[in-house]
Coordinates of C-alpha atoms in Angstrom, one line a residue:
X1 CA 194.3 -55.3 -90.6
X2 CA 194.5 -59.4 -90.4
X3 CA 194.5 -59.5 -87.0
X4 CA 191.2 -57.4 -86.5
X5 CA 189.7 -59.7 -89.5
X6 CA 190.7 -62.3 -87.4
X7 CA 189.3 -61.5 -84.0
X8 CA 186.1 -60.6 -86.1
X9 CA 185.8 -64.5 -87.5
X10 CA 186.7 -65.9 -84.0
X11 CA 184.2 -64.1 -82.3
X12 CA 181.4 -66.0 -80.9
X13 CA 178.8 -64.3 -82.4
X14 CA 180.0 -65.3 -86.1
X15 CA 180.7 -68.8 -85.1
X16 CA 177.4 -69.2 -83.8
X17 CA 175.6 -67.8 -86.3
X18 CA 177.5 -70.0 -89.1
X19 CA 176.4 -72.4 -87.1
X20 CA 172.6 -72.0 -86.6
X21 CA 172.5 -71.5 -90.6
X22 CA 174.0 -74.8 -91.0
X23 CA 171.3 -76.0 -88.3
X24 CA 169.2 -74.5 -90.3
X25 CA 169.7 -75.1 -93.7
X26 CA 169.5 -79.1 -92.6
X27 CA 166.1 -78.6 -90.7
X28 CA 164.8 -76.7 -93.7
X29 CA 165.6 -79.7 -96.1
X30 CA 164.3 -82.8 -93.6
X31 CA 160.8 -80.7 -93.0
X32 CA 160.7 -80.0 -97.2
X33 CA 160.9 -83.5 -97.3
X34 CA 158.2 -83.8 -94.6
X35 CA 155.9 -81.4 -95.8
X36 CA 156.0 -82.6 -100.0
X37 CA 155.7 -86.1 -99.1
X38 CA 152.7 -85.9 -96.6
X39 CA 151.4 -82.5 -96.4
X40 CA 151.2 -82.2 -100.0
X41 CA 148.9 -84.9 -100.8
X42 CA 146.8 -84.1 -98.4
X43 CA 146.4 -80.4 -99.3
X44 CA 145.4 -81.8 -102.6
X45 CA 142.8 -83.1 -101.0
X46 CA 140.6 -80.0 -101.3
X47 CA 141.7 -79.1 -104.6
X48 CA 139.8 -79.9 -107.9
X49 CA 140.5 -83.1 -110.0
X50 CA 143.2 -80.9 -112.0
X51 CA 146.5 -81.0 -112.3
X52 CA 147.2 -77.5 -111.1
X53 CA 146.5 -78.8 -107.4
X54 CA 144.6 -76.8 -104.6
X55 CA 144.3 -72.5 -106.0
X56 CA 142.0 -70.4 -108.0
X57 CA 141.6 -70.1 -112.3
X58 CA 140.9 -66.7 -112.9
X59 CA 140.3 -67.0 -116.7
X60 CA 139.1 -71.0 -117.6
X61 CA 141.4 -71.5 -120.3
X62 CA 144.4 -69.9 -119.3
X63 CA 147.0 -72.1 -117.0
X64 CA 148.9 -69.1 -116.3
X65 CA 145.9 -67.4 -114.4
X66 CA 145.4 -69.9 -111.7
X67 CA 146.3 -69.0 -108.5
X68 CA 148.0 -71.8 -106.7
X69 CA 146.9 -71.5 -102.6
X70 CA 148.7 -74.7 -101.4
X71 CA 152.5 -73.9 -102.2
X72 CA 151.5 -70.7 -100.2
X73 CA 150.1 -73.2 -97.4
X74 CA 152.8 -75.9 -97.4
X75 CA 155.6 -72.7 -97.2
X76 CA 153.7 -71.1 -94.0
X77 CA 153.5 -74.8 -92.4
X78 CA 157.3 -75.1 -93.5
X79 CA 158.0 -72.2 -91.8
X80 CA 156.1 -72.7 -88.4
X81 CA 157.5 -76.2 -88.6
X82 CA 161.3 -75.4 -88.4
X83 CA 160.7 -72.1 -86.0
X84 CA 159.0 -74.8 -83.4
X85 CA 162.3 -77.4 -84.6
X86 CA 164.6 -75.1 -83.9
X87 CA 163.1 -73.5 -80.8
X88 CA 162.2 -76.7 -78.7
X89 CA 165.6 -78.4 -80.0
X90 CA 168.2 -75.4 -79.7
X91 CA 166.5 -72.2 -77.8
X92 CA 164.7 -73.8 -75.3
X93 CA 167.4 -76.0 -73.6
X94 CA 170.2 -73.9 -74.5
X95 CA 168.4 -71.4 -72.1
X96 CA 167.7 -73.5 -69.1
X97 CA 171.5 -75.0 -70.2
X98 CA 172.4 -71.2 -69.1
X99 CA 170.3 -70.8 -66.0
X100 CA 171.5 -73.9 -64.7
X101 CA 175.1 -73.4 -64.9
X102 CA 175.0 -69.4 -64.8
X103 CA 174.5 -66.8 -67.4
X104 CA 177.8 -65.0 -66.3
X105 CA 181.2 -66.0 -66.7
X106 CA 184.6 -65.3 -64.8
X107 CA 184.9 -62.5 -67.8
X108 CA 181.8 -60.7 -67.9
X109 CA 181.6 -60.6 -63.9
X110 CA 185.9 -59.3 -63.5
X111 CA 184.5 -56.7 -66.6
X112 CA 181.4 -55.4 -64.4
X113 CA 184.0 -55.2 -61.6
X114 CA 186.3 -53.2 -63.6
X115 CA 183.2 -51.0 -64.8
X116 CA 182.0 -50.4 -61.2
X117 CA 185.9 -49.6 -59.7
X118 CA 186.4 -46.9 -62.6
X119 CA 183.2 -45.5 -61.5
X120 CA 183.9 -45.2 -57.7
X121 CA 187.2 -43.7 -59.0
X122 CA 186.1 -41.1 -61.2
X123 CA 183.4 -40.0 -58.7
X124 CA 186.1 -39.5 -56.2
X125 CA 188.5 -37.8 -58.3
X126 CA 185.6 -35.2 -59.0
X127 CA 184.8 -34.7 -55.2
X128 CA 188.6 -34.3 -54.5
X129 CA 189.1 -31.7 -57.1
X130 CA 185.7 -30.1 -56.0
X131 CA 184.1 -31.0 -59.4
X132 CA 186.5 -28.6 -60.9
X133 CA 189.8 -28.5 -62.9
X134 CA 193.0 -26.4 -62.6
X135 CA 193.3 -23.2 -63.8
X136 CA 196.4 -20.8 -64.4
X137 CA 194.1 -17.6 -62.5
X138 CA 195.3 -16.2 -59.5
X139 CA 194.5 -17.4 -56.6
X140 CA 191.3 -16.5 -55.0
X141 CA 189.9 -15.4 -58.4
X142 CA 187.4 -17.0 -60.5
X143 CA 188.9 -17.3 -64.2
X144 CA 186.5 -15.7 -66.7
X145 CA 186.3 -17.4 -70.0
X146 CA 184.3 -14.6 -72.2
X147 CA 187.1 -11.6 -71.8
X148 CA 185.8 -8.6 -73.8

């Protein structure tokens, strides 16, 4: 039971997805940073000379009403800001990083060998036996499997 919760945490694919949230999680605080100190002042650019910033009051005297628009904005920009990061800074070379020294390895090339060999194998074990299995009938006679 260890051992299969081992190979499970040394697989690639967990390592490398602990490591893109890590990736992630920093990218996400340095373009927070980037967006509250320069995107929202200038978002508050087109709001009114309140304090609630750039959104809609539904009822005039009621704070809790207003609809803020530019936390909505500044989380979209967030968003598109650290998909283009983390595309053009990971994705992007990672994949010309496998073109250039070749997408398969020793392992998944000897597997596809493997794959292909069993094939030939068991489509020459079916032509030898004629497709068909032994049976304990007598020869020259065709067994009949629904005996009334």
């Amino acid at each position: 039971m260890l051992k299969g919760f081992k190979d499970f945490l040394l697989r690639g694919n967990v390592i490398d997805l602990a490591v893109a949230v890590v990736i992630g999680t920093a990218f996400t605080a340095v373009v927070t940073a980037f967006t509250t100190g320069i995107i929202n002042p200038l978002l508050a650019i087109f709001g009114d000379r309140n304090e609630l910033g750039w959104g809609l009051q539904l009822v005039a005297d009621k704070p809790a009403t207003f609809i803020a628009i530019g936390p909505i904005v500044t989380a979209a920009i967030n968003f598109l800001l650290i998909a283009a990061i983390l595309y053009f800074v990971l994705v992007l070379p990672a994949g010309k990083a496998k073109k250039r020294w070749g997408a398969a390895s020793k392992d998944e090339a000897t597997e596809l060998e493997l794959l292909q060999e069993i094939r030939d194998l068991l489509a020459e074990g079916g032509k030898s036996a004629g497709g068909r299995h032994e049976s304990n009938a007598p020869a020259g006679t065709t067994p009949d499997r629904h005996e009334h």
